[in-house]
């Protein structure tokens, strides 16, 4: 009889305890997994044990790895491999959810791929490091290695990201745009995307944070920005519906702001209230790459590779220095949203002279109900259509959606993965996303200069 897999959660932070315990419980009830174990660092032992004590569904085991001794030693195989072997020997089969800080993803994912262990990795998939710093040029070769290796050990490896099962982006907008493109035989000719992240870190937090850190050379792109890079890729890939046999190149050019620019960009009225007026940070402006970026704006051109003809023009804006809900000087304990982030997305996809769809999706903090933790979402989806040519359509439409929760799409992905039914967010599906991520990260190292790559 086939053994029921055991779930291993690597990195037991608030995301797991707040979002996914119900999914894990449901999977246990359905017989999809037998139970779960957690792995984290020794430095987190006290916090993890306190978290475990507070939750109803407790792990069967909690393992703690030695803290890294060197700056490049974030996922030491000789430390975690014996635990994986022990669990496999005891349980027969395991599945691994990789929810560590980004810099440690690659080591665990490599092990899972090379040993045929099904995995789910939090976004972004990986951030290759060199001499303790993020090195974006290594993204594509590492991804290609993982994909080649996964073919030798064919089990499913999925990626946890917001924009694969989202109620608005995927189920409403992309699906309806697919239908319209096929009906009209019209390509996507322009795409404009803006994400305002509402993230507010103080200067000393850029140095001190180990979760969502900036001090290793990666920032917005490799933090929340990945959700929206992935969403952009899904829209641009729709052109394959019209040109199924074509290849495409993407050329992009970016401008960027860093933590060293922040002191001049935030009102002194409020930075002084936070004890965060730090004019000396401007002295590191010539060494901006010391810290990851906070804000990026990009212009791009997508061309059909063989003919060189332009198909899609557009922009991508990923900004954190936007309205936040932060009003506190020190990080509060027991709150995941420590820097008061709130999200606002505005995107427009146009099919030349025939049709366009605009989406506004933004967070709505609920006052007096711990607005840091209780944040709903509201969406408005509007279309403009050439109804003089398409008499069955309206010139303008508008639909609104309220009471949304972005985490619903994450839970849907987690549930499907636990039940072995996940098929929208497989590792191979994210190769174009990681290629665009690499291009964006390279482009900000040379602001204003174009970067071109084979896209799809």
Tab-separated table of C-alpha atoms in Angstrom:
chain	number	residue	atom	x	y	z
A	1	UNK	CA	0.000	0.000	0.000
A	2	UNK	CA	1.276	3.464	-0.919
A	3	UNK	CA	2.544	5.383	2.091
A	4	UNK	CA	1.005	8.756	2.887
A	5	UNK	CA	3.627	11.529	2.531
A	6	UNK	CA	4.913	13.477	5.499
A	7	UNK	CA	5.095	17.268	5.097
A	8	UNK	CA	8.331	19.033	6.003
A	9	UNK	CA	8.076	22.804	6.485
A	10	UNK	CA	11.476	24.490	6.242
A	11	UNK	CA	11.167	27.937	7.813
A	12	UNK	CA	8.260	28.135	10.245
A	13	UNK	CA	7.393	31.835	10.231
A	14	UNK	CA	4.139	33.752	10.636
A	15	UNK	CA	3.143	33.053	7.023
A	16	UNK	CA	2.826	29.340	7.747
A	17	UNK	CA	1.092	29.688	11.096
A	18	UNK	CA	-1.284	32.446	9.907
A	19	UNK	CA	-2.094	31.314	6.370
A	20	UNK	CA	-1.534	27.628	5.877
A	21	UNK	CA	-2.306	25.631	9.020
A	22	UNK	CA	-5.924	25.191	7.910
A	23	UNK	CA	-4.706	23.850	4.551
A	24	UNK	CA	-2.389	21.418	6.317
A	25	UNK	CA	-5.195	20.291	8.635
A	26	UNK	CA	-7.536	19.716	5.686
A	27	UNK	CA	-4.862	17.704	3.869
A	28	UNK	CA	-4.362	15.533	6.973
A	29	UNK	CA	-8.132	15.006	7.239
A	30	UNK	CA	-8.255	13.934	3.579
A	31	UNK	CA	-5.349	11.531	3.993
A	32	UNK	CA	-3.084	13.478	1.621
A	33	UNK	CA	-0.353	13.830	4.277
A	34	UNK	CA	0.046	12.099	7.632
A	35	UNK	CA	1.270	15.100	9.657
A	36	UNK	CA	4.045	17.672	9.458
A	37	UNK	CA	7.450	18.560	10.877
A	38	UNK	CA	9.262	21.890	10.942
A	39	UNK	CA	12.903	22.838	10.431
A	40	UNK	CA	14.385	26.202	11.392
A	41	UNK	CA	17.573	27.759	12.743
A	42	UNK	CA	18.806	27.374	16.300
A	43	UNK	CA	18.688	31.159	16.662
A	44	UNK	CA	14.917	30.969	16.136
A	45	UNK	CA	14.299	28.139	18.623
A	46	UNK	CA	12.641	30.284	21.288
A	47	UNK	CA	10.362	32.066	18.819
A	48	UNK	CA	9.431	28.835	17.028
A	49	UNK	CA	8.633	26.940	20.233
A	50	UNK	CA	6.499	29.874	21.402
A	51	UNK	CA	4.671	29.845	18.063
A	52	UNK	CA	4.115	26.094	18.220
A	53	UNK	CA	2.690	26.411	21.713
A	54	UNK	CA	0.119	28.944	20.486
A	55	UNK	CA	-1.249	26.990	17.494
A	56	UNK	CA	-3.855	24.202	17.562
A	57	UNK	CA	-2.211	21.954	14.957
A	58	UNK	CA	1.216	21.151	16.345
A	59	UNK	CA	4.044	19.619	14.301
A	60	UNK	CA	5.132	16.076	14.979
A	61	UNK	CA	8.774	17.189	15.132
A	62	UNK	CA	10.713	20.433	15.390
A	63	UNK	CA	14.337	20.371	14.238
A	64	UNK	CA	16.827	23.203	14.680
A	65	UNK	CA	19.884	23.654	12.489
A	66	UNK	CA	23.165	25.245	13.585
A	67	UNK	CA	23.315	28.942	12.790
A	68	UNK	CA	25.406	29.714	9.679
A	69	UNK	CA	29.019	30.479	10.522
A	70	UNK	CA	29.845	32.188	7.239
A	71	UNK	CA	27.963	34.747	5.154
A	72	UNK	CA	27.523	32.363	2.187
A	73	UNK	CA	26.453	29.400	4.328
A	74	UNK	CA	22.675	29.760	4.476
A	75	UNK	CA	21.533	26.229	3.602
A	76	UNK	CA	24.282	23.837	4.638
A	77	UNK	CA	23.449	20.410	3.226
A	78	UNK	CA	25.491	18.551	5.812
A	79	UNK	CA	23.217	20.046	8.474
A	80	UNK	CA	19.786	19.449	6.938
A	81	UNK	CA	20.376	16.302	4.861
A	82	UNK	CA	20.513	13.959	7.903
A	83	UNK	CA	17.112	15.278	9.007
A	84	UNK	CA	15.605	14.678	5.574
A	85	UNK	CA	17.101	11.170	5.508
A	86	UNK	CA	15.771	10.423	8.987
A	87	UNK	CA	12.262	11.505	8.018
A	88	UNK	CA	12.364	9.562	4.753
A	89	UNK	CA	13.548	6.427	6.551
A	90	UNK	CA	10.855	6.801	9.191
A	91	UNK	CA	7.971	7.984	7.015
A	92	UNK	CA	8.808	6.444	3.656
A	93	UNK	CA	8.069	9.559	1.631
A	94	UNK	CA	8.130	13.301	2.267
A	95	UNK	CA	7.066	16.559	0.633
A	96	UNK	CA	8.942	19.787	1.365
A	97	UNK	CA	7.579	23.311	1.640
A	98	UNK	CA	10.519	25.759	1.445
A	99	UNK	CA	9.528	28.912	3.341
A	100	UNK	CA	12.930	30.131	4.503
A	101	UNK	CA	14.348	33.577	3.845
A	102	UNK	CA	15.070	33.874	0.114
A	103	UNK	CA	18.845	33.499	0.276
A	104	UNK	CA	18.459	29.909	1.583
A	105	UNK	CA	15.907	28.690	-0.992
A	106	UNK	CA	18.391	27.405	-3.545
A	107	UNK	CA	20.150	24.906	-1.266
A	108	UNK	CA	16.918	23.181	-0.208
A	109	UNK	CA	15.424	23.244	-3.703
A	110	UNK	CA	18.587	21.738	-5.222
A	111	UNK	CA	18.418	18.900	-2.718
A	112	UNK	CA	14.745	18.220	-3.453
A	113	UNK	CA	15.233	18.310	-7.224
A	114	UNK	CA	18.314	16.085	-7.139
A	115	UNK	CA	16.634	13.549	-4.862
A	116	UNK	CA	13.166	13.423	-6.397
A	117	UNK	CA	11.377	14.978	-3.406
A	118	UNK	CA	8.238	16.974	-4.301
A	119	UNK	CA	8.627	20.605	-3.263
A	120	UNK	CA	6.810	23.903	-2.996
A	121	UNK	CA	9.078	26.955	-2.854
A	122	UNK	CA	8.026	30.415	-1.711
A	123	UNK	CA	8.518	33.203	-4.235
A	124	UNK	CA	10.975	34.220	-5.543
A	125	UNK	CA	12.400	30.798	-6.361
A	126	UNK	CA	16.010	31.698	-5.670
A	127	UNK	CA	18.499	34.538	-5.421
A	128	UNK	CA	21.954	33.224	-6.364
A	129	UNK	CA	24.650	34.640	-4.128
A	130	UNK	CA	28.342	35.298	-4.809
A	131	UNK	CA	30.691	36.485	-2.060
A	132	UNK	CA	27.707	37.191	0.133
A	133	UNK	CA	25.988	39.393	-2.462
A	134	UNK	CA	23.082	38.812	-4.848
A	135	UNK	CA	24.341	37.960	-8.342
A	136	UNK	CA	21.416	38.150	-10.818
A	137	UNK	CA	23.424	36.859	-13.794
A	138	UNK	CA	23.424	33.413	-12.193
A	139	UNK	CA	19.619	33.111	-12.151
A	140	UNK	CA	19.093	31.608	-15.591
A	141	UNK	CA	21.925	29.029	-15.449
A	142	UNK	CA	20.816	27.865	-11.989
A	143	UNK	CA	17.196	27.616	-13.153
A	144	UNK	CA	18.228	25.669	-16.231
A	145	UNK	CA	20.239	23.252	-14.087
A	146	UNK	CA	17.252	22.685	-11.807
A	147	UNK	CA	14.936	22.062	-14.747
A	148	UNK	CA	17.384	19.658	-16.411
A	149	UNK	CA	17.911	17.818	-13.138
A	150	UNK	CA	14.189	17.616	-12.451
A	151	UNK	CA	13.692	15.682	-15.693
A	152	UNK	CA	15.896	12.908	-14.266
A	153	UNK	CA	13.707	12.649	-11.153
A	154	UNK	CA	10.172	13.422	-12.379
A	155	UNK	CA	8.145	14.674	-9.422
A	156	UNK	CA	6.259	17.948	-9.188
A	157	UNK	CA	8.010	21.094	-7.990
A	158	UNK	CA	5.769	24.130	-7.593
A	159	UNK	CA	6.248	27.797	-6.719
A	160	UNK	CA	4.124	29.737	-4.218
A	161	UNK	CA	3.079	33.038	-5.763
A	162	UNK	CA	0.012	35.250	-5.625
A	163	UNK	CA	-0.829	35.410	-9.297
A	164	UNK	CA	-1.652	31.887	-10.419
A	165	UNK	CA	-5.013	31.312	-8.694
A	166	UNK	CA	-6.020	34.914	-7.975
A	167	UNK	CA	-9.761	35.604	-8.049
A	168	UNK	CA	-9.324	38.786	-10.106
A	169	UNK	CA	-6.016	38.643	-11.992
A	170	UNK	CA	-6.332	35.030	-13.128
A	171	UNK	CA	-9.945	33.945	-12.915
A	172	UNK	CA	-11.524	37.162	-14.221
A	173	UNK	CA	-9.036	39.242	-16.201
A	174	UNK	CA	-6.605	36.835	-17.862
A	175	UNK	CA	-9.316	34.323	-18.707
A	176	UNK	CA	-11.570	36.961	-20.306
A	177	UNK	CA	-8.636	38.510	-22.178
A	178	UNK	CA	-7.682	35.099	-23.568
A	179	UNK	CA	-11.205	34.706	-24.921
A	180	UNK	CA	-11.171	38.167	-26.478
A	181	UNK	CA	-7.754	37.680	-28.117
A	182	UNK	CA	-8.818	34.394	-29.688
A	183	UNK	CA	-12.163	35.826	-30.802
A	184	UNK	CA	-10.567	38.912	-32.415
A	185	UNK	CA	-7.273	37.255	-33.407
A	186	UNK	CA	-5.650	40.319	-31.875
A	187	UNK	CA	-2.311	40.362	-30.054
A	188	UNK	CA	-1.529	42.209	-26.852
A	189	UNK	CA	-0.041	45.443	-28.169
A	190	UNK	CA	0.549	47.350	-24.931
A	191	UNK	CA	0.785	46.433	-21.285
A	192	UNK	CA	1.294	48.867	-18.419
A	193	UNK	CA	1.705	47.654	-14.874
A	194	UNK	CA	2.170	49.559	-11.619
A	195	UNK	CA	2.465	48.106	-8.148
A	196	UNK	CA	2.642	50.418	-5.141
A	197	UNK	CA	3.868	48.310	-2.236
A	198	UNK	CA	3.472	50.781	0.633
A	199	UNK	CA	6.580	49.455	2.396
A	200	UNK	CA	8.202	51.769	4.956
A	201	UNK	CA	11.509	50.667	6.466
A	202	UNK	CA	13.644	52.970	8.580
A	203	UNK	CA	17.325	53.335	7.765
A	204	UNK	CA	18.564	51.136	10.596
A	205	UNK	CA	16.110	48.405	9.557
A	206	UNK	CA	17.811	48.066	6.178
A	207	UNK	CA	20.900	47.011	8.126
A	208	UNK	CA	19.261	44.866	10.790
A	209	UNK	CA	16.556	42.885	8.992
A	210	UNK	CA	17.210	39.225	8.223
A	211	UNK	CA	13.679	38.671	6.940
A	212	UNK	CA	13.080	40.533	3.692
A	213	UNK	CA	16.607	41.964	3.966
A	214	UNK	CA	18.128	44.592	1.734
A	215	UNK	CA	21.695	44.288	2.984
A	216	UNK	CA	22.543	41.346	0.705
A	217	UNK	CA	21.965	43.377	-2.444
A	218	UNK	CA	18.393	42.465	-3.361
A	219	UNK	CA	15.236	44.446	-2.723
A	220	UNK	CA	11.836	45.140	-4.271
A	221	UNK	CA	12.307	42.904	-7.321
A	222	UNK	CA	13.203	39.893	-5.189
A	223	UNK	CA	10.684	40.650	-2.454
A	224	UNK	CA	7.008	41.368	-3.207
A	225	UNK	CA	7.803	42.422	-6.760
A	226	UNK	CA	8.081	38.796	-7.897
A	227	UNK	CA	4.301	38.327	-7.668
A	228	UNK	CA	3.822	41.074	-10.232
A	229	UNK	CA	6.724	40.141	-12.485
A	230	UNK	CA	5.064	36.733	-12.699
A	231	UNK	CA	1.722	38.365	-13.480
A	232	UNK	CA	3.349	40.491	-16.207
A	233	UNK	CA	4.830	37.352	-17.769
A	234	UNK	CA	1.427	35.683	-17.831
A	235	UNK	CA	-0.053	38.633	-19.736
A	236	UNK	CA	2.833	38.931	-22.210
A	237	UNK	CA	2.758	35.181	-22.831
A	238	UNK	CA	-0.798	35.509	-24.168
A	239	UNK	CA	0.743	36.590	-27.469
A	240	UNK	CA	1.518	32.903	-28.031
A	241	UNK	CA	-2.220	32.499	-28.642
A	242	UNK	CA	-1.840	34.631	-31.782
A	243	UNK	CA	1.729	33.668	-32.754
A	244	UNK	CA	2.031	30.047	-31.561
A	245	UNK	CA	5.200	29.304	-33.530
A	246	UNK	CA	6.998	32.585	-32.942
A	247	UNK	CA	9.801	33.379	-30.554
A	248	UNK	CA	9.978	36.714	-28.774
A	249	UNK	CA	12.702	38.944	-27.417
A	250	UNK	CA	12.242	41.513	-24.690
A	251	UNK	CA	14.300	44.691	-24.394
A	252	UNK	CA	13.976	46.803	-21.267
A	253	UNK	CA	15.517	49.839	-19.623
A	254	UNK	CA	15.145	50.782	-15.971
A	255	UNK	CA	15.643	53.523	-13.402
A	256	UNK	CA	15.842	52.856	-9.699
A	257	UNK	CA	15.869	54.337	-6.183
A	258	UNK	CA	17.784	52.860	-3.239
A	259	UNK	CA	17.709	53.177	0.558
A	260	UNK	CA	20.508	55.742	0.180
A	261	UNK	CA	18.004	58.012	-1.602
A	262	UNK	CA	15.271	57.643	0.998
A	263	UNK	CA	16.264	60.530	3.277
A	264	UNK	CA	15.563	63.028	0.485
A	265	UNK	CA	12.326	61.346	-0.580
A	266	UNK	CA	10.367	61.135	2.700
A	267	UNK	CA	9.014	64.226	4.452
A	268	UNK	CA	11.272	65.412	7.274
A	269	UNK	CA	8.149	66.098	9.346
A	270	UNK	CA	7.613	62.375	9.649
A	271	UNK	CA	11.148	60.998	9.339
A	272	UNK	CA	12.143	63.164	12.330
A	273	UNK	CA	9.131	61.906	14.272
A	274	UNK	CA	10.473	58.394	13.659
A	275	UNK	CA	14.036	59.394	14.575
A	276	UNK	CA	14.969	58.584	10.991
A	277	UNK	CA	16.395	61.801	9.530
A	278	UNK	CA	19.701	60.346	8.306
A	279	UNK	CA	21.379	62.721	5.821
A	280	UNK	CA	24.680	60.807	6.104
A	281	UNK	CA	23.155	57.952	4.103
A	282	UNK	CA	23.518	60.046	0.947
A	283	UNK	CA	27.277	59.441	1.229
A	284	UNK	CA	26.769	55.816	0.162
A	285	UNK	CA	24.966	56.852	-3.019
A	286	UNK	CA	28.012	55.954	-5.111
A	287	UNK	CA	27.793	52.458	-3.688
A	288	UNK	CA	24.043	51.977	-4.071
A	289	UNK	CA	24.399	48.266	-4.800
A	290	UNK	CA	25.364	47.771	-1.148
A	291	UNK	CA	21.623	47.662	-0.506
A	292	UNK	CA	18.773	46.248	-2.516
A	293	UNK	CA	16.520	48.635	-4.400
A	294	UNK	CA	13.279	50.114	-3.053
A	295	UNK	CA	11.682	51.401	-6.279
A	296	UNK	CA	12.044	50.459	-9.962
A	297	UNK	CA	10.470	51.854	-13.130
A	298	UNK	CA	10.999	50.091	-16.462
A	299	UNK	CA	10.072	50.610	-20.116
A	300	UNK	CA	10.059	47.559	-22.383
A	301	UNK	CA	9.577	46.443	-25.978
A	302	UNK	CA	8.584	42.910	-26.990
A	303	UNK	CA	9.496	41.897	-30.545
A	304	UNK	CA	8.874	38.885	-32.731
A	305	UNK	CA	12.332	37.387	-32.880
A	306	UNK	CA	12.632	36.409	-36.548
A	307	UNK	CA	11.149	39.514	-38.152
A	308	UNK	CA	12.201	42.019	-35.494
A	309	UNK	CA	8.746	43.602	-35.618
A	310	UNK	CA	7.431	45.204	-32.446
A	311	UNK	CA	4.395	43.461	-30.969
A	312	UNK	CA	4.044	44.875	-27.446
A	313	UNK	CA	5.183	48.096	-25.780
A	314	UNK	CA	4.822	48.734	-22.084
A	315	UNK	CA	5.982	49.774	-18.663
A	316	UNK	CA	6.562	48.055	-15.339
A	317	UNK	CA	6.642	50.021	-12.101
A	318	UNK	CA	7.472	48.292	-8.815
A	319	UNK	CA	7.596	50.867	-6.031
A	320	UNK	CA	7.724	50.588	-2.259
A	321	UNK	CA	7.977	54.275	-1.329
A	322	UNK	CA	4.197	54.724	-1.587
A	323	UNK	CA	1.358	55.228	0.962
A	324	UNK	CA	1.692	52.869	3.938
A	325	UNK	CA	-0.223	52.230	7.165
A	326	UNK	CA	2.893	52.460	9.343
A	327	UNK	CA	2.563	54.816	12.307
A	328	UNK	CA	4.974	53.139	14.745
A	329	UNK	CA	8.630	53.852	15.378
A	330	UNK	CA	9.669	50.330	16.468
A	331	UNK	CA	8.670	47.011	14.936
A	332	UNK	CA	5.766	45.577	16.961
A	333	UNK	CA	6.088	42.029	18.279
A	334	UNK	CA	3.772	39.338	16.991
A	335	UNK	CA	2.779	41.276	13.872
A	336	UNK	CA	3.754	39.975	10.452
A	337	UNK	CA	3.186	43.259	8.614
A	338	UNK	CA	5.894	45.035	10.589
A	339	UNK	CA	6.517	47.846	8.101
A	340	UNK	CA	2.875	48.667	7.394
A	341	UNK	CA	2.779	47.593	3.778
A	342	UNK	CA	-0.401	47.905	1.738
A	343	UNK	CA	-0.729	47.035	-1.913
A	344	UNK	CA	-2.171	48.926	-4.862
A	345	UNK	CA	-2.079	47.459	-8.381
A	346	UNK	CA	-3.062	49.299	-11.543
A	347	UNK	CA	-2.650	47.539	-14.872
A	348	UNK	CA	-3.899	48.013	-18.411
A	349	UNK	CA	-3.744	45.521	-21.279
A	350	UNK	CA	-4.681	46.711	-24.768
A	351	UNK	CA	-5.447	44.837	-27.981
A	352	UNK	CA	-4.494	47.545	-30.476
A	353	UNK	CA	-7.504	49.561	-31.669
A	354	UNK	CA	-10.119	47.032	-30.571
A	355	UNK	CA	-10.222	46.388	-26.832
A	356	UNK	CA	-8.568	47.138	-23.522
A	357	UNK	CA	-8.984	46.077	-19.909
A	358	UNK	CA	-7.922	48.102	-16.887
A	359	UNK	CA	-7.626	46.653	-13.393
A	360	UNK	CA	-7.322	48.488	-10.108
A	361	UNK	CA	-6.877	46.206	-7.120
A	362	UNK	CA	-5.987	47.698	-3.773
A	363	UNK	CA	-5.874	46.889	-0.084
A	364	UNK	CA	-8.479	48.324	2.251
A	365	UNK	CA	-7.245	48.484	5.864
A	366	UNK	CA	-10.088	47.972	8.307
A	367	UNK	CA	-9.984	50.654	11.018
A	368	UNK	CA	-10.343	49.608	14.662
A	369	UNK	CA	-9.847	45.932	13.748
A	370	UNK	CA	-6.052	45.916	13.924
A	371	UNK	CA	-5.682	47.437	10.479
A	372	UNK	CA	-2.133	46.126	10.329
A	373	UNK	CA	-3.424	42.554	10.293
A	374	UNK	CA	-6.949	42.830	8.857
A	375	UNK	CA	-6.637	44.100	5.291
A	376	UNK	CA	-9.317	43.322	2.712
A	377	UNK	CA	-8.982	44.038	-0.995
A	378	UNK	CA	-11.171	45.858	-3.505
A	379	UNK	CA	-10.994	45.526	-7.285
A	380	UNK	CA	-12.394	47.470	-10.203
A	381	UNK	CA	-12.220	45.942	-13.699
A	382	UNK	CA	-13.038	48.300	-16.584
A	383	UNK	CA	-13.049	47.688	-20.322
A	384	UNK	CA	-13.066	49.921	-23.391
A	385	UNK	CA	-14.060	48.408	-26.709
A	386	UNK	CA	-14.600	49.556	-30.288
A	387	UNK	CA	-18.298	48.730	-30.172
A	388	UNK	CA	-18.849	50.275	-33.610
A	389	UNK	CA	-16.982	47.252	-35.026
A	390	UNK	CA	-18.097	44.825	-32.323
A	391	UNK	CA	-21.832	45.512	-31.892
A	392	UNK	CA	-22.288	42.729	-29.317
A	393	UNK	CA	-19.965	44.607	-26.930
A	394	UNK	CA	-20.358	47.802	-24.955
A	395	UNK	CA	-18.068	50.793	-25.419
A	396	UNK	CA	-17.377	50.812	-21.684
A	397	UNK	CA	-17.997	48.364	-18.862
A	398	UNK	CA	-17.091	48.415	-15.189
A	399	UNK	CA	-17.345	45.706	-12.542
A	400	UNK	CA	-16.364	45.971	-8.889
A	401	UNK	CA	-15.390	43.260	-6.417
A	402	UNK	CA	-15.103	43.735	-2.648
A	403	UNK	CA	-14.314	41.596	0.378
A	404	UNK	CA	-11.380	39.962	-1.399
A	405	UNK	CA	-8.359	38.458	0.318
A	406	UNK	CA	-5.122	38.053	-1.617
A	407	UNK	CA	-4.158	35.145	0.610
A	408	UNK	CA	-7.069	33.106	-0.783
A	409	UNK	CA	-5.071	32.486	-3.952
A	410	UNK	CA	-2.050	31.375	-1.920
A	411	UNK	CA	-4.210	28.978	0.075
A	412	UNK	CA	-5.693	27.588	-3.128
A	413	UNK	CA	-2.208	26.905	-4.474
A	414	UNK	CA	-1.099	25.321	-1.187
A	415	UNK	CA	-4.186	23.113	-1.030
A	416	UNK	CA	-3.745	21.907	-4.601
A	417	UNK	CA	-0.069	21.169	-3.995
A	418	UNK	CA	-0.793	19.183	-0.831
A	419	UNK	CA	-3.408	17.163	-2.756
A	420	UNK	CA	-1.033	16.603	-5.732
A	421	UNK	CA	-3.333	18.647	-7.976
A	422	UNK	CA	-1.190	21.752	-8.522
A	423	UNK	CA	-0.522	22.389	-12.221
A	424	UNK	CA	-0.562	26.158	-12.835
A	425	UNK	CA	2.600	27.131	-10.971
A	426	UNK	CA	5.126	24.411	-11.738
A	427	UNK	CA	8.845	25.179	-11.599
A	428	UNK	CA	9.179	25.043	-15.402
A	429	UNK	CA	6.351	27.569	-15.780
A	430	UNK	CA	8.475	30.104	-13.905
A	431	UNK	CA	11.499	30.055	-16.220
A	432	UNK	CA	10.245	33.105	-18.216
A	433	UNK	CA	9.447	34.871	-14.938
A	434	UNK	CA	12.937	34.244	-13.602
A	435	UNK	CA	14.455	35.376	-16.919
A	436	UNK	CA	12.529	38.654	-16.688
A	437	UNK	CA	13.523	38.935	-13.012
A	438	UNK	CA	17.176	38.521	-14.005
A	439	UNK	CA	16.884	41.139	-16.761
A	440	UNK	CA	15.257	43.642	-14.388
A	441	UNK	CA	17.909	43.057	-11.738
A	442	UNK	CA	20.702	43.510	-14.291
A	443	UNK	CA	19.071	46.599	-15.805
A	444	UNK	CA	19.050	48.483	-12.506
A	445	UNK	CA	22.815	48.000	-12.273
A	446	UNK	CA	23.154	50.109	-15.432
A	447	UNK	CA	20.269	52.627	-15.278
A	448	UNK	CA	18.940	53.772	-18.648
A	449	UNK	CA	20.865	51.208	-20.692
A	450	UNK	CA	18.893	48.480	-22.515
A	451	UNK	CA	18.979	44.803	-21.633
A	452	UNK	CA	17.739	42.321	-24.243
A	453	UNK	CA	17.006	38.628	-23.780
A	454	UNK	CA	15.122	35.741	-25.408
A	455	UNK	CA	11.814	35.766	-23.578
A	456	UNK	CA	9.523	32.952	-24.761
